[in-house]
Coordinates of C-alpha atoms and ligand atoms in Angstrom, one line a residue:
M1 CA -10.6 1.4 6.1
D2 CA -9.3 5.1 7.4
R3 CA -5.1 5.4 6.1
S4 CA -5.2 10.0 6.6
W5 CA -2.5 8.5 9.1
M6 CA -0.6 7.8 6.9
N7 CA 0.0 11.3 6.4
E8 CA 0.6 12.2 9.6
S9 CA 3.6 13.2 10.8
R10 CA 5.9 9.9 12.0
M11 CA 6.1 11.8 15.6
S12 CA 2.4 11.5 15.6
P13 CA 0.0 8.8 18.4
A14 CA -2.8 8.7 14.6
Y15 CA 0.4 6.9 12.7
E16 CA 1.9 5.1 15.8
E17 CA -1.6 3.3 15.8
G18 CA -1.7 3.3 11.9
I19 CA 0.8 1.7 12.0
K20 CA -0.7 -1.1 14.1
E21 CA -3.3 -0.1 12.4
F22 CA -1.0 -2.2 9.6
L23 CA 0.5 -5.2 11.1
Q24 CA -2.6 -6.3 12.7
F25 CA -3.4 -5.9 9.0
A26 CA -1.0 -8.0 7.5
F27 CA -1.0 -10.4 10.0
E28 CA -3.9 -11.6 10.1
R29 CA -4.7 -11.8 6.4
S30 CA -1.0 -14.2 5.7
R31 CA -1.2 -17.4 5.9
S32 CA 0.1 -19.8 8.1
D33 CA 2.4 -21.7 5.9
E34 CA 4.3 -19.0 5.0
D35 CA 7.4 -17.6 6.8
R36 CA 5.9 -14.3 9.0
K37 CA 7.7 -12.1 7.0
Y38 CA 5.7 -9.8 5.5
Y39 CA 6.6 -6.7 3.0
C40 CA 7.8 -3.5 3.7
P41 CA 5.5 0.0 2.8
C42 CA 8.0 1.9 3.9
I43 CA 10.0 4.7 1.7
N44 CA 13.3 2.2 2.0
C45 CA 11.9 -0.6 1.0
L46 CA 9.3 -0.1 -1.3
N47 CA 7.3 -3.4 0.0
G48 CA 11.0 -4.9 -2.2
R49 CA 11.8 -5.7 0.3
R50 CA 10.4 -9.3 2.6
L51 CA 11.6 -8.7 6.6
I52 CA 9.4 -10.3 9.7
L53 CA 6.7 -7.7 12.0
D54 CA 8.9 -6.9 15.0
D55 CA 10.9 -5.4 12.3
I56 CA 8.3 -3.3 10.2
P57 CA 7.3 -0.5 12.9
E58 CA 11.2 0.7 12.7
D59 CA 11.7 1.0 9.0
L60 CA 8.2 3.3 9.3
L61 CA 9.1 5.1 12.1
C62 CA 11.9 5.8 10.8
D63 CA 11.8 6.3 6.9
G64 CA 8.3 6.0 6.7
I65 CA 5.5 4.7 4.8
K66 CA 4.9 5.1 1.3
K67 CA 1.9 7.4 1.5
N68 CA 0.6 6.4 -1.8
Y69 CA 0.5 2.7 -0.6
T70 CA -3.2 3.0 0.1
T71 CA -4.8 0.1 -1.1
W72 CA -2.5 -2.6 0.7
I73 CA -1.8 -5.2 -2.8
W74 CA 1.0 -6.8 -1.1
H75 CA -0.3 -7.4 2.3
G76 CA -3.8 -9.6 1.2
E77 CA -5.9 -6.2 0.7
L78 CA -7.4 -6.7 -3.1
I79 CA -8.3 -4.2 -5.7
D80 CA -11.4 -2.7 -5.5
M81 CA -12.1 -3.0 -9.7
S82 CA -15.9 -0.8 -9.0
Q83 CA -13.6 2.5 -8.2
S84 CA -11.1 2.0 -10.8
E85 CA -12.3 3.9 -14.1
P86 CA -12.9 2.4 -17.1
F87 CA -9.2 1.7 -19.6
D88 CA -11.7 3.1 -22.1
V89 CA -12.8 5.9 -21.1
E90 CA -8.9 7.3 -21.8
M91 CA -8.0 4.7 -24.7
G92 CA -11.2 6.6 -26.0
D93 CA -10.1 9.8 -25.5
R94 CA -6.1 9.0 -26.4
L95 CA -8.4 7.6 -29.8
E96 CA -10.0 11.5 -30.7
D97 CA -6.5 13.5 -29.7
M98 CA -5.2 10.8 -32.7
I99 CA -7.4 11.8 -35.1
R100 CA -8.1 15.8 -33.7
D101 CA -4.5 15.7 -34.8
L102 CA -4.0 13.7 -37.8
G103 CA -7.1 16.8 -38.9
Ligands
ZN1 ZN1 11.3 -0.6 5.1

């Protein structure tokens, strides 16, 4: 999904469209028995506060969305493990460094 709108100006139509897309996304993935409150990804709430759907656009327009929140894990999106680096690569590097330091 194209999320370049998250880096657009908050005044731009793309940003406004993006917010709608986000709300739709959150809404579709929520369970119907939930209280219809969603984590707000604005730079003030940082997904730490839950708001009703109607209040989220205001936050996102006034404060802006957390820009590095491109995988919406707090809103039902699964992390794509195939795209992340395997952990042992980094560990291996660190080990190599340690050995070099010792030497
Ligand atoms: Zn907020």
